[in-house]
Coordinates of C-alpha atoms in Angstrom, one line a residue:
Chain A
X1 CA -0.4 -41.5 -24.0
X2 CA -2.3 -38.4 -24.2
X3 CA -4.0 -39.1 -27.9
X4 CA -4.6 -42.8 -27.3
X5 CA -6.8 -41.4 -24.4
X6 CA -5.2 -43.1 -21.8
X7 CA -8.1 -43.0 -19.3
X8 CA -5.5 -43.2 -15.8
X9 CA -4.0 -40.5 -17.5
X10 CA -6.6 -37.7 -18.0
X11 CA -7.9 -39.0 -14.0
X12 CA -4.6 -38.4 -12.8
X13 CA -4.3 -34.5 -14.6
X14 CA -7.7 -33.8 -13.7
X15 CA -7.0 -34.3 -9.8
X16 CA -3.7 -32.8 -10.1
X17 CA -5.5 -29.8 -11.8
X18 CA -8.2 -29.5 -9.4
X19 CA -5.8 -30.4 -6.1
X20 CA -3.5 -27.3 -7.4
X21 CA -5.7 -24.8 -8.8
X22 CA -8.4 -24.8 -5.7
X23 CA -5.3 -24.9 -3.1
X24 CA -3.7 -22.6 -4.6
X25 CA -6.9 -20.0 -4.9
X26 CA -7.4 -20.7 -1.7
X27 CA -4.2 -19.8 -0.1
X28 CA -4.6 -16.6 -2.5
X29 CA -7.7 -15.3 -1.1
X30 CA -6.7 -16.4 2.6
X31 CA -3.2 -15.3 2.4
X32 CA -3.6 -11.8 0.3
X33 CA -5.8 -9.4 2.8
X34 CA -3.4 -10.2 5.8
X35 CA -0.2 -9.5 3.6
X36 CA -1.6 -6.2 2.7
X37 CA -3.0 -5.4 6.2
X38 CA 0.6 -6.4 7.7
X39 CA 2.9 -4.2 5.5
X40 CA 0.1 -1.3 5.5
X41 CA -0.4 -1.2 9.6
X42 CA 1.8 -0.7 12.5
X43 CA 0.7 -2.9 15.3
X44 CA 2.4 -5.0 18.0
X45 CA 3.3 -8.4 17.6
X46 CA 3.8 -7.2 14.0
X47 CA 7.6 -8.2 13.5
X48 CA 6.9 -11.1 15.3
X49 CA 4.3 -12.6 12.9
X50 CA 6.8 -11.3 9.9
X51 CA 9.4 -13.9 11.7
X52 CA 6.6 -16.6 12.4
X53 CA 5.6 -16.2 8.6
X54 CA 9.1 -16.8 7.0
X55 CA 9.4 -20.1 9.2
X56 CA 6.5 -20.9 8.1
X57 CA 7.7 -20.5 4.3
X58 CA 10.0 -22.6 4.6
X59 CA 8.0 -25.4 6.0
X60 CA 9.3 -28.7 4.9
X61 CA 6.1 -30.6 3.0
X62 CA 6.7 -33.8 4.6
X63 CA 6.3 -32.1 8.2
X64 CA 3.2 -30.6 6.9
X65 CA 1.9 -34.1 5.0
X66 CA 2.9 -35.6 8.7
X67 CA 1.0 -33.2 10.7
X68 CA -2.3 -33.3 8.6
X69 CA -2.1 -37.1 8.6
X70 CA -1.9 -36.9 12.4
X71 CA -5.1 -34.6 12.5
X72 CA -6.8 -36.4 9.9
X73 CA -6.5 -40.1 10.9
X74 CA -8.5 -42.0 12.7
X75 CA -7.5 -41.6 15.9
X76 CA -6.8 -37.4 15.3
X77 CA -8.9 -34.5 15.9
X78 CA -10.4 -34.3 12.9
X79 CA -10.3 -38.3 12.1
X80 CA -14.7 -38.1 12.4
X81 CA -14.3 -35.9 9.5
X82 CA -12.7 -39.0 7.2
X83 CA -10.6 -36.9 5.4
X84 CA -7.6 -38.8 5.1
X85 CA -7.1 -40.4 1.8
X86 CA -9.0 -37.9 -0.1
X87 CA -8.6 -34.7 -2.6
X88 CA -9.9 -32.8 0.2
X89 CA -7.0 -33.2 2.5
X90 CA -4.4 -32.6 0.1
X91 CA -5.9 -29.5 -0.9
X92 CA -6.1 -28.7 3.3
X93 CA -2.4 -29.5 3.1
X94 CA -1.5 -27.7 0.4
X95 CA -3.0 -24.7 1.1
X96 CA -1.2 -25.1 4.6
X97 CA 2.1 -24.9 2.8
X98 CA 1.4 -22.3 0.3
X99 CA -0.6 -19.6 2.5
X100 CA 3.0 -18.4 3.8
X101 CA 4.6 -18.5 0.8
X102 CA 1.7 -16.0 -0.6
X103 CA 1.4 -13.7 2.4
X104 CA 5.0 -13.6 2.5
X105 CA 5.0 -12.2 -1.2
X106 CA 2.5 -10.1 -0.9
X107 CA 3.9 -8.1 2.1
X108 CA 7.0 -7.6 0.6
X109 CA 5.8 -6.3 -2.3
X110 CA 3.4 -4.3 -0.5
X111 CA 5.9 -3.2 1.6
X112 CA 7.4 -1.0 -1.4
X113 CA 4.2 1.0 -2.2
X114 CA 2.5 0.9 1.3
X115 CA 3.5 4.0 2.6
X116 CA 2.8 6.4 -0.4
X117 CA -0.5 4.5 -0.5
X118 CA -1.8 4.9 2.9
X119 CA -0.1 7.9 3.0
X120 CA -1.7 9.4 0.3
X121 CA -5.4 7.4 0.9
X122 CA -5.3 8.6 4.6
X123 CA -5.1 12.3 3.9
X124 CA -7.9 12.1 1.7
X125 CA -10.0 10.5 4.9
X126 CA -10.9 7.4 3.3
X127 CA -12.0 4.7 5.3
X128 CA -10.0 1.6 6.2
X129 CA -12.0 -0.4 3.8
X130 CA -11.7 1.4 0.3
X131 CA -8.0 1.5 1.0
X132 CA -7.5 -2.3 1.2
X133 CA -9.6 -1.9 -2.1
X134 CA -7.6 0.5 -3.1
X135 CA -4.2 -1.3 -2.2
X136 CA -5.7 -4.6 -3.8
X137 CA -6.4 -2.8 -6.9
X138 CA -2.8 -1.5 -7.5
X139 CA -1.1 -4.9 -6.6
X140 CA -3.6 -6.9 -9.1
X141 CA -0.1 -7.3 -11.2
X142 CA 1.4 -9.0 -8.7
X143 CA -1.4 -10.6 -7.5
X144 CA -1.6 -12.6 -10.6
X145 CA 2.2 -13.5 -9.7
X146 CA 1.6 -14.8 -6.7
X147 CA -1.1 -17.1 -7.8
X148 CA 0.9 -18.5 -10.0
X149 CA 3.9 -18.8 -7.6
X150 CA 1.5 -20.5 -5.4
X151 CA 0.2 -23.1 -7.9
X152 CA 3.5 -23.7 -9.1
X153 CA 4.6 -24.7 -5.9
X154 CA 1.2 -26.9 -5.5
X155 CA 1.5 -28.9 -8.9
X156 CA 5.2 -29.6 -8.0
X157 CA 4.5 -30.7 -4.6
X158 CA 4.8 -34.3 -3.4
X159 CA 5.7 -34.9 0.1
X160 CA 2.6 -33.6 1.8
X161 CA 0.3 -35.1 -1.0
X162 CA 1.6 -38.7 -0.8
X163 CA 1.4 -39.1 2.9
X164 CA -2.4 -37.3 3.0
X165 CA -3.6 -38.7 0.0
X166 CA -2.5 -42.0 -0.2
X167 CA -1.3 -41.8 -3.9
X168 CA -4.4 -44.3 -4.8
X169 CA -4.9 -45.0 -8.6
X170 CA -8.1 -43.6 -10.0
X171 CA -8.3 -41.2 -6.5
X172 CA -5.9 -39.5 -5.3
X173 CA -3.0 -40.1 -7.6
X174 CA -1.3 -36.9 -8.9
X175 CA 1.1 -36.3 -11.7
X176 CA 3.7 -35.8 -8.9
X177 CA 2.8 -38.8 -7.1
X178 CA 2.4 -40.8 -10.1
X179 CA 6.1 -40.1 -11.5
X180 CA 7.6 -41.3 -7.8
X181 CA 5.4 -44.5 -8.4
X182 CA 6.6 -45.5 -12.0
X183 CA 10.1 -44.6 -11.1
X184 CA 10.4 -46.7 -7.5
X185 CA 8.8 -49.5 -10.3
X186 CA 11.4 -48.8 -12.9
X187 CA 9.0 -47.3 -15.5
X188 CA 11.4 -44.9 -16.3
X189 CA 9.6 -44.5 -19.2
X190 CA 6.3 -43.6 -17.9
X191 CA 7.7 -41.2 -15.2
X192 CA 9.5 -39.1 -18.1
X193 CA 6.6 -38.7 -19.8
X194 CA 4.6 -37.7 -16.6
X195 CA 7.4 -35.2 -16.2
X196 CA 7.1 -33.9 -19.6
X197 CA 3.2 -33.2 -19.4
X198 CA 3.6 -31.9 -16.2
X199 CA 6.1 -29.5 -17.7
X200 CA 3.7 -28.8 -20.5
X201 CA 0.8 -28.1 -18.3
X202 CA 2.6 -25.5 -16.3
X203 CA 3.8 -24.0 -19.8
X204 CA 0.2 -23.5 -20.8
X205 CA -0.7 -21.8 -17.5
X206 CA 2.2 -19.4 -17.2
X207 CA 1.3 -18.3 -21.0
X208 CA -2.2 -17.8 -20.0
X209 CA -1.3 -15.7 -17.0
X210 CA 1.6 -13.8 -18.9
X211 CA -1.4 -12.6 -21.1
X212 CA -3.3 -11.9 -18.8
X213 CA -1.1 -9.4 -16.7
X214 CA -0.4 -8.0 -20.2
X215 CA -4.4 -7.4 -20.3
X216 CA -4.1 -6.2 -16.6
X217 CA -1.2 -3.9 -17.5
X218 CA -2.9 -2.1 -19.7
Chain B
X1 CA -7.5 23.7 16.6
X2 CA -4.9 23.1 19.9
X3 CA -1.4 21.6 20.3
X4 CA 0.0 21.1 23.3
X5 CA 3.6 19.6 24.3
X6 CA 2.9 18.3 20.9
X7 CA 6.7 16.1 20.5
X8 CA 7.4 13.0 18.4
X9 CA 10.9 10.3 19.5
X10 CA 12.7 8.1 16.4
X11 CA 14.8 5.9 18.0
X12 CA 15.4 7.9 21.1
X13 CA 15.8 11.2 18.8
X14 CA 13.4 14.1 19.7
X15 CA 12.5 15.5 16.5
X16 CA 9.6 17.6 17.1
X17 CA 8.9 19.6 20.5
X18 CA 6.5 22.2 20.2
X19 CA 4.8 23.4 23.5
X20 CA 1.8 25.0 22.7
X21 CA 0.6 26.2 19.7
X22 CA -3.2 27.6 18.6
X23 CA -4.1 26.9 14.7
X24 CA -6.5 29.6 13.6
X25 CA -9.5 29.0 11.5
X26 CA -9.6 30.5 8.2
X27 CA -5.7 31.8 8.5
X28 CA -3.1 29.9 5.9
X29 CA 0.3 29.3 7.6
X30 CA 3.5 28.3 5.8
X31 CA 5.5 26.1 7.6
X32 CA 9.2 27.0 7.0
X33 CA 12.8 25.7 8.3
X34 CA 15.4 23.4 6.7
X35 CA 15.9 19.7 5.7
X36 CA 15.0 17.6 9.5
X37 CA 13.7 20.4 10.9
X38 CA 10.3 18.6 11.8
X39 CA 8.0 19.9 9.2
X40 CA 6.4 16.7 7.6
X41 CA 6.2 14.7 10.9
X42 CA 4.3 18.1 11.8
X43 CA 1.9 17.3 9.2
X44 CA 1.6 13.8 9.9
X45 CA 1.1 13.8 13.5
X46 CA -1.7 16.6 12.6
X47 CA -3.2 14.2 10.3
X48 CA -3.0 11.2 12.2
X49 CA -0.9 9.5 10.1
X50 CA 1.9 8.9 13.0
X51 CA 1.3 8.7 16.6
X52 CA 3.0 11.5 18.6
X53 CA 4.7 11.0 21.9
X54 CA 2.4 9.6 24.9
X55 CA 1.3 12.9 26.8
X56 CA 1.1 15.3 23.2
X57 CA -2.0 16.8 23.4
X58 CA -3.8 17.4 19.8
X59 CA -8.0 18.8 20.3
X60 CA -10.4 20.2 18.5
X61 CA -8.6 19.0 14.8
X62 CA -12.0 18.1 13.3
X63 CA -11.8 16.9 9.5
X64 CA -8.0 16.8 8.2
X65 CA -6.4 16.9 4.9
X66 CA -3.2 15.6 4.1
X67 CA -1.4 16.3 0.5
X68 CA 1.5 14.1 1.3
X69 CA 5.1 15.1 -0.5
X70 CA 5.0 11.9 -2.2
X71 CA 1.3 11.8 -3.3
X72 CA 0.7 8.7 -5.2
X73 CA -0.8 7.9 -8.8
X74 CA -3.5 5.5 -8.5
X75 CA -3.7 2.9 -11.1
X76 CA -6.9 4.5 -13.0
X77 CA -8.1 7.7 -14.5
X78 CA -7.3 11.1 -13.7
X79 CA -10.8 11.9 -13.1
X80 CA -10.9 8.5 -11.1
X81 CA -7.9 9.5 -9.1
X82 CA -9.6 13.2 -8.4
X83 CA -12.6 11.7 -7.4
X84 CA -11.2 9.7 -5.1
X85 CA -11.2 13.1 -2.9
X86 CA -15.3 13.7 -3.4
X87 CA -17.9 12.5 -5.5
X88 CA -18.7 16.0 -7.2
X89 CA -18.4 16.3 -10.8
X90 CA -18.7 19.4 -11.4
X91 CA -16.3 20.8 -8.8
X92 CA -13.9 18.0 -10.7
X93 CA -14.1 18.9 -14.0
X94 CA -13.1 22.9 -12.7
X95 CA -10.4 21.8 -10.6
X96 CA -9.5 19.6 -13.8
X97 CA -9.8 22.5 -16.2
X98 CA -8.4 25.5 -13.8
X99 CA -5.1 23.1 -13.5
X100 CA -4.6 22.6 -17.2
X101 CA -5.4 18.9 -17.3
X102 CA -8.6 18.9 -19.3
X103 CA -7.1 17.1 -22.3
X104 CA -5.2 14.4 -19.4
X105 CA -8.7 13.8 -17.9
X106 CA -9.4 10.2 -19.2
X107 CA -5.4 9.6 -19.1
X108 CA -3.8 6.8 -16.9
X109 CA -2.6 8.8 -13.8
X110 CA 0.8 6.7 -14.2
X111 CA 1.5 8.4 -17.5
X112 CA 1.6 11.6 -16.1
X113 CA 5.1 13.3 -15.6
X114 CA 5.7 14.8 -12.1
X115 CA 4.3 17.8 -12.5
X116 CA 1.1 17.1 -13.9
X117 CA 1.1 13.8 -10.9
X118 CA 1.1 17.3 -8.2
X119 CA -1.4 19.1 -10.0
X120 CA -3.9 15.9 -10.3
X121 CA -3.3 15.6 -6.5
X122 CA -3.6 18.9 -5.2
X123 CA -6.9 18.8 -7.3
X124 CA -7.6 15.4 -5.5
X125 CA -6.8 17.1 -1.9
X126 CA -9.2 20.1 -2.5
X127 CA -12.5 17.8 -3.5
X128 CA -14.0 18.1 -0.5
X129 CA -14.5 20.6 2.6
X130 CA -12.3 20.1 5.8
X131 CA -11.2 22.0 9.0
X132 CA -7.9 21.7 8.5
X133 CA -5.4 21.6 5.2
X134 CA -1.9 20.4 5.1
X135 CA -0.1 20.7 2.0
X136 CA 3.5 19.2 1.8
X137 CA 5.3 20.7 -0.8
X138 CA 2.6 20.7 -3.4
X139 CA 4.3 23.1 -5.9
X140 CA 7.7 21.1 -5.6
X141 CA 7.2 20.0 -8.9
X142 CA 5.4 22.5 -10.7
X143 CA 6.3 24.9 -13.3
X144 CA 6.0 28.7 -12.8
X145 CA 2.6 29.0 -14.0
X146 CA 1.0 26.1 -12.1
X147 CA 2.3 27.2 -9.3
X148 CA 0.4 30.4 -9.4
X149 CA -2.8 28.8 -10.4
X150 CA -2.0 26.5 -7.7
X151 CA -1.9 29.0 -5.1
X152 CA -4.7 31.1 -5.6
X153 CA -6.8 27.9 -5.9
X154 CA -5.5 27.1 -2.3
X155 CA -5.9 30.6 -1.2
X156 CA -9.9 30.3 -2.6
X157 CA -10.4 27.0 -1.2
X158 CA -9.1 28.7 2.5
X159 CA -11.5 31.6 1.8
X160 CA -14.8 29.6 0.8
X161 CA -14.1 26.8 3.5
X162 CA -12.9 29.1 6.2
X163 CA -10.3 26.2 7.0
X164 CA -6.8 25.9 8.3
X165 CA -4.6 25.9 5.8
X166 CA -0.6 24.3 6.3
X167 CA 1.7 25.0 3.5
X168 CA 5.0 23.4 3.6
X169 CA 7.5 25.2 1.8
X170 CA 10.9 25.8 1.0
X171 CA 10.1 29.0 -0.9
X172 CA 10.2 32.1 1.4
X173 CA 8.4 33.9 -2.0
X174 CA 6.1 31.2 -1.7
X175 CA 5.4 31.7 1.9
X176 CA 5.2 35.6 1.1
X177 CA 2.4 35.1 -1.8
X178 CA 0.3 33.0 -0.1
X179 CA 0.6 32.8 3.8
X180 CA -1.1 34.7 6.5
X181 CA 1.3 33.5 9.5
X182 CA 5.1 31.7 9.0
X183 CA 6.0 29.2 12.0
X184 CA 10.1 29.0 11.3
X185 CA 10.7 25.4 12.2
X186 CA 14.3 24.6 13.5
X187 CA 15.7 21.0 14.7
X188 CA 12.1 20.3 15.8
X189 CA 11.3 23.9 17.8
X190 CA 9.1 26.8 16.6
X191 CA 12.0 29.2 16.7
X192 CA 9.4 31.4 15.5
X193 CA 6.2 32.4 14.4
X194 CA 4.2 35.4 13.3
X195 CA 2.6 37.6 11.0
X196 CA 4.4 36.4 7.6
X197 CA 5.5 39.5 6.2
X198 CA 6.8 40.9 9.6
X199 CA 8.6 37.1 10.3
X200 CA 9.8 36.9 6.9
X201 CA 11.1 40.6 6.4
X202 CA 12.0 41.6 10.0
X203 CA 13.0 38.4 12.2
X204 CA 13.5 38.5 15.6
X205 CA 15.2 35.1 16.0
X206 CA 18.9 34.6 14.7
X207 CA 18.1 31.2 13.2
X208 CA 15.6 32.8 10.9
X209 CA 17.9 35.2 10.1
X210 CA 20.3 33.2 9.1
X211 CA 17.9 30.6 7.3
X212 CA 16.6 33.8 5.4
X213 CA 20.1 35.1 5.0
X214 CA 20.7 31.8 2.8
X215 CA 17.3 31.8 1.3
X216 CA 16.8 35.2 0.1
X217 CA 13.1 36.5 1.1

C-alpha cells in the first residue's frame, strides 16, 4: 500500500498526523502551566479542581465526541462557526480529552519536586515568574513524556473523532476511523494493515522522542 | 525585625507559639532545640514560605533569605545555579573559589555529592544583600573543613551587610563559634534565649539543661 503510493492512504496519515500532533501540542501548552501552578501553590478550591481533573481524565471519548457535536452542529452554540465535519473540530475534541490527562501528569510529577523547588526558589526572592521557568525547565524530561502520552492517546482515539468528523474519505478520515470502516465492511485485510502502519508510525515517534530526552538528559 | 504572638496550627497541633520576640540587626542567632521543636516552620513563617496563624504578627522583615534544609540542585551549571542568587560575577567566582568548588564550576549541579550540593547553595544564599538570613542546617552535610570556611563566610557576610542572621543548628559547638544570641526552642516555645555563651554554658531553664546535658556544649 504504502510503496504503490496509495493516494487515500498518505491523505488519511497526513490528517491523522496533523489531527494528533496539533491536539496533542495543544493540550501540552494549555494543560502544562496550570499543572505546575496547581502542585506548586496552596490555594482554595485547590483539592477540588485535583478531583474535577481526574473525572475529567477519565472522560469517556464518545461523551466528549457527543458533546462537541452538540456545540458544533447546526443548531448548537457554536453551529455559525461550521465546524462540524471538519479537522478542526476533532482537534477541539481531542484536545478536550487530552488536556486532563496532561495536567493530571504533570501535577503529579510536579508534586514530587515542588516543594524543594519553591522552597529553595522562594528563599532566594525570586519572582513568581522565573520560578514557573525554573520548574518548567527541570520537568523538560517529563515534559517530553507527557507529550507523547498525549499524542498517543490522540492517534489511538476514535470515538470522539468519528462522531465530530464524520469519518469522510479524502477529509476527515483517520487511520483510526479508517480501520472501523474496512472492518464493519469486512476488509479485514485492509484494517490490519491500517493497524500495522499505525503501529509503525507511533514506533517512529517514540524513537524520536526517546532520543530526544537522551539529548535533554544530558 | 518584630514577632508577635507569632504561632503556627497542623491539623489542630500548635507547633510554634512564641509571644514576642525582637530580631536584632547585625546580631547572628542560632536557633537550637530538638527534632519538632519548631525551628524550620520558624524559618519558614519568617520567610514567607508558610502562612502563620491568623492574628501572628510579623513587621518590619524587609528582604529575607531562606537556605532551606533541602536546598535543591537545579538542572544547570554550578555557576548557573549560584547565580541564580545575584547577577555578580565576581562576588561568584570568590564564593566559588573560597568554597573549594573552582574546578566544579562548569559542572552539572546534579553531579555534585551532598556536600559539595550545601556548599553550592550556601554560596547561592549569600549572592546578594538582605535584612534578614536564615540558614537551615547549612553545614549538615559538610566536612570539617567546609564547615569552617562556611562559617566565617556567614559571619563576614553578617558583618559587611549588617543583617540578621538565623542559623539552625544541631551543633551546640556550632552555635558557640558562630552565634551572638541562642533562642533554645522546645515543643514550639522559646524556653530560652540569650547571650550564647552565657545560654549555652550557664542555663537557666531545665529543658536546656537537659538538651545540653545530652548534647555536650
Amino acid at each position: 500500500m504504502v510503496l504503490s503510493g496509495d493516494s487515500q492512504l498518505f491523505q488519511i496519515i497526513g490528517v491523522t498526523l496533523r489531527m494528533s500532533l496539533t491536539s496533542s501540542l495543544a493540550a501540552l501548552l494549555i494543560g502544562v502551566p496550570p499543572g505546575i501552578l496547581v502542585s506548586m501553590y496552596n490555594f482554595k478550591g485547590k483539592n477540588a479542581l485535583i478531583v474535577l481533573n481526574r473525572t475529567l481524565m477519565g472522560l469517556p471519548p464518545v461523551v466528549c465526541g457527543l458533546l462537541c457535536y452538540m456545540l458544533f452542529s447546526g443548531n448548537g452554540p457554536l453551529g455559525y462557526m461550521k465546524l462540524l465535519f471538519t479537522v478542526k473540530a476533532m482537534i477541539i475534541a481531542q484536545v478536550i480529552l487530552i488536556t486532563p490527562q496532561i495536567i493530571g501528569n504533570t501535577e503529579s510529577y510536579m508534586r514530587l519536586i515542588c516543594d524543594d523547588i519553591r522552597a529553595t526558589a522562594l528563599g532566594l526572592s525570586l519572582p513568581k515568574g522565573k520560578i514557573l521557568l525554573l520548574a518548567l525547565n527541570e520537568s523538560k524530561y517529563q515534559i517530553i513524556s507527557t507529550y507523547l502520552f498525549g499524542f498517543s492517546r490522540g492517534i489511538a482515539e476514535v470515538g470522539a473523532v468519528s462522531m465530530v468528523g464524520g469519518a469522510i474519505a479524502f477529509k476527515t478520515n483517520v487511520m483510526t476511523t479508517a480501520i472501523m470502516n474496512y472492518t464493519n465492511r469486512g476488509d479485514f485485510t485492509m484494517g490490519v494493515a491500517l493497524g500495522m502502519i499505525l503501529l509503525a508510525m507511533s514506533l517512529i515517534l517514540n524513537c524520536s522522542v526517546y532520543l530526544i530526552q537522551g539529548k535533554v538528559n544530558k | 525585625m518584630k514577632v508577635e504572638n507569632l504561632t503556627k496550627t497542623y491539623g489542630g497541633r500548635r507547633v510554634l507559639s512564641i509571644d514576642n520576640f525582637n530580631f536584632e540587626k547585625g546580631v547572628i542567632y542560632a536557633v537550637l532545640g530538638a527534632n519538632g521543636s519548631g525551628k524550620s516552620t520558624l524559618a519558614k513563617l519568617l520567610c514567607s514560605l508558610e502562612r502563620a496563624d491568623e492574628m501572628s504578627k510579623i513587621t518590619d522583615i524587609g528582604k529575607v533569605l531562606y537556605m532551606p534544609q533541602k536546598s535543591y540542585c537545579f538542572q544547570m551549571s554550578v555557576m548557573k545555579n549560584i547565580l541564580l542568587g545575584g547577577r555578580d560575577e565576581k562576588r561568584a567566582k570568590m564564593l566559588i573559589e573560597r568554597l573549594g568548588l573552582t574546578r566544579l564550576s562548569a559542572s552539572a549541579a546534579a553531579s555534585l555529592s551532598g556536600g559539595e550540593s550545601a556548599r553550592m547553595a550556601l554560596a547561592r544564599t549569600l549572592m546578594s544583600k538582605c535584612d534578614m538570613l536564615i540558614l537551615d542546617e547549612p553545614t549538615a552535610a559538610m566536612d570539617i573543613s567546609s564547615t569552617s570556611v562556611s562559617e566565617e563566610i556567614i559571619k563576614e557576610y553578617a558583618r559587611e551587610n549588617g543583617c540578621c542572621v538565623l542559623l539552625i543548628t544541631h551543633s551546640v559547638k556550632q552555635a558557640l563559634r558562630v552565634a551572638d544570641e541562642v533562642i533554645f526552642l522546645y515543643e514550639g516555645e522559646i524556653a530560652e534565649w540569650g547571650e550564647a555563651k552565657s545560654v549555652l554554658n550557664d542555663p537557666k531553664d531545665g529543658r536546656t539543661r537537659r538538651f545540653l546535658e545530652f548534647y555536650g556544649a
